[in-house]
Coordinates of C-alpha atoms in Angstrom, one line a residue:
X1 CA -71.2 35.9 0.7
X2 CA -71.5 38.0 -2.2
X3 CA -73.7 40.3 -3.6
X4 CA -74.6 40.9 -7.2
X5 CA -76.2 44.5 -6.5
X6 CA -75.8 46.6 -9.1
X7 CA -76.5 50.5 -9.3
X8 CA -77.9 51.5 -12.6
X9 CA -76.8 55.2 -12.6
X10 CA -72.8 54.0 -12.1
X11 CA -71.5 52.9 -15.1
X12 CA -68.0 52.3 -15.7
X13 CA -65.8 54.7 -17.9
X14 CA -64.0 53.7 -21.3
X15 CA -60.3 52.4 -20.9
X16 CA -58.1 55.2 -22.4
X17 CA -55.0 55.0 -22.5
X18 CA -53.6 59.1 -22.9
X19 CA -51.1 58.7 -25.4
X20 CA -50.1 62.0 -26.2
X21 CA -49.3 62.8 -22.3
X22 CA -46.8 59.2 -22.5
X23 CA -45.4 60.5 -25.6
X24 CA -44.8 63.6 -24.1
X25 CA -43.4 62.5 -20.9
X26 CA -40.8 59.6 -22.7
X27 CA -39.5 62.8 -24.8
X28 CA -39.7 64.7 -22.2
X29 CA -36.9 62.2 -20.4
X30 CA -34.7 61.6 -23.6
X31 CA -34.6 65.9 -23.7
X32 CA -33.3 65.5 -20.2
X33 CA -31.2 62.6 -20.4
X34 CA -29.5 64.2 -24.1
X35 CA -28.9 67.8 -22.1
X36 CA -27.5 66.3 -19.1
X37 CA -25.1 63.7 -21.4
X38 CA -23.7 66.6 -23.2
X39 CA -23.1 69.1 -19.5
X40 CA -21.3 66.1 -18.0
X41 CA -19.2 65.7 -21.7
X42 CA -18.4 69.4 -20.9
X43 CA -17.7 69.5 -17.5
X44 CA -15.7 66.2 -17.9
X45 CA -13.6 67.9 -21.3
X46 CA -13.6 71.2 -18.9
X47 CA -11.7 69.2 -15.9
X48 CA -9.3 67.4 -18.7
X49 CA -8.5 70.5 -20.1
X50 CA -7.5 72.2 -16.9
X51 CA -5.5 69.2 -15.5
X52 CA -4.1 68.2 -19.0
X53 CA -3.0 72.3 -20.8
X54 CA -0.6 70.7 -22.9
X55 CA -4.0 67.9 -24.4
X56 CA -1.6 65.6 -24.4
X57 CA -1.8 62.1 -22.2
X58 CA 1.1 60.5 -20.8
X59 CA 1.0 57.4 -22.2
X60 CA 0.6 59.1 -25.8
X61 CA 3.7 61.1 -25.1
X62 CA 5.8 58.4 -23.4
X63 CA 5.1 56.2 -26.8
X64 CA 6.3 59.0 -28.8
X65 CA 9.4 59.6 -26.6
X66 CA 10.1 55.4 -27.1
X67 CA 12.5 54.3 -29.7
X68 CA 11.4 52.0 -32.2
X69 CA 11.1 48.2 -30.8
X70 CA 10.9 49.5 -26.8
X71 CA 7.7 48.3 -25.4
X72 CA 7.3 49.0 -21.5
X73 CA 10.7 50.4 -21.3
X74 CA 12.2 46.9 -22.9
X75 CA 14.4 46.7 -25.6
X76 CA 12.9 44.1 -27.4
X77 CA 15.4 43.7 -30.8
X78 CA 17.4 41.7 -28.2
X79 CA 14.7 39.3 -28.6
X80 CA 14.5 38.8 -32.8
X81 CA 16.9 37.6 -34.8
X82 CA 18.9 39.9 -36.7
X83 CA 18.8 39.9 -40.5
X84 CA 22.3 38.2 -40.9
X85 CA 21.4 35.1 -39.0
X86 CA 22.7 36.1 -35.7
X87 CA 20.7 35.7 -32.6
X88 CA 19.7 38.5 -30.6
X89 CA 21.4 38.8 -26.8
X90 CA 17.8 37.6 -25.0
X91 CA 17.8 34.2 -27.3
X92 CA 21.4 33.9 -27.2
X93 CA 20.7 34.1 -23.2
X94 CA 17.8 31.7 -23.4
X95 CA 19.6 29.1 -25.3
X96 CA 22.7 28.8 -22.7
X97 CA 20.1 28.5 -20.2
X98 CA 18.6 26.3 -21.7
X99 CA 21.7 24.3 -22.1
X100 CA 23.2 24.5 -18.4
X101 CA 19.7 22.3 -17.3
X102 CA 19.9 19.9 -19.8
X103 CA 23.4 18.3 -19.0
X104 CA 25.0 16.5 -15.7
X105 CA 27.6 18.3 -13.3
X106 CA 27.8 19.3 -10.1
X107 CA 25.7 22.0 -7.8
X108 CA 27.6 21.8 -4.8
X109 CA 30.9 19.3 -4.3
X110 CA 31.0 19.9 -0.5
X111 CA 27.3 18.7 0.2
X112 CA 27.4 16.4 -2.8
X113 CA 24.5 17.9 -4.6
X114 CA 24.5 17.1 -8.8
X115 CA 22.8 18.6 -10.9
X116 CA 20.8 16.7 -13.7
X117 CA 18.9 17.2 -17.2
X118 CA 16.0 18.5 -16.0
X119 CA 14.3 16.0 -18.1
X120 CA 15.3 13.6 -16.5
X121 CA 14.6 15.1 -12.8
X122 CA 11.4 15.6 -14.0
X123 CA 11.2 12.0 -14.5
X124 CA 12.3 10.7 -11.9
X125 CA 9.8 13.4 -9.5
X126 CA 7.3 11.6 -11.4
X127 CA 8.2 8.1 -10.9
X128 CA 9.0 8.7 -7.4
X129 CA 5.2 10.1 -6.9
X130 CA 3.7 6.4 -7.9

């Protein structure tokens, strides 16, 4: 049941919306927000400063202690080919790898285990599985 009873000496105030007090508030916030950013940048260079006298990182000081062409503590020239045409020792290493699985011969005489291309062991695994 409702009522539509109305009281003519209540009337309803204007919608304003007080800009000037949300203006002042939001810059109010970013003020805050700015000071407190730069006292954690300070405390934060502070603490570095202390633990670090030198202002030096590690890693920046380990790659200038590096020779040229070590990454991670690997020499890796033994990788690249060298300017006359010769391989490095890494690629030499790869390639004779490379060669002992593709060719036949034995893995173990007295259990008579061969060894195969692995090509071809790979085919055959795959064969087998059908």
């Amino acid at each position: 049941m409702t009522s539509h009873y109305r009281r003519p000496d209540v009337r309803q105030e204007e919608d304003v919306v007080p800009w000037k007090t949300i203006l002042a508030v939001a810059f109010a916030v970013v003020v805050i927000f700015v000071v407190l950013g730069l006292w954690s940048w300070m405390l934060l260079h502070g603490r570095e400063a202390e633990l670090r006298p030198s202002g030096r990182s590690a890693e920046r000081s380990q790659e200038i202690s590096l020779p040229r062409g070590e990454v991670a503590g690997v020499d890796q020239r033994i990788f690249r080919r060298e300017a006359m045409g010769e391989e490095g020792i890494g690629t030499a290493l790869n390639h004779r790898k490379r060669e002992e699985l593709g060719r036949f011969g034995w893995a173990d005489r007295e259990r008579g285990l061969v060894q195969i291309p692995i090509e071809d062991a790979m085919n055959l695994v795959v064969e087998e599985s059908r």
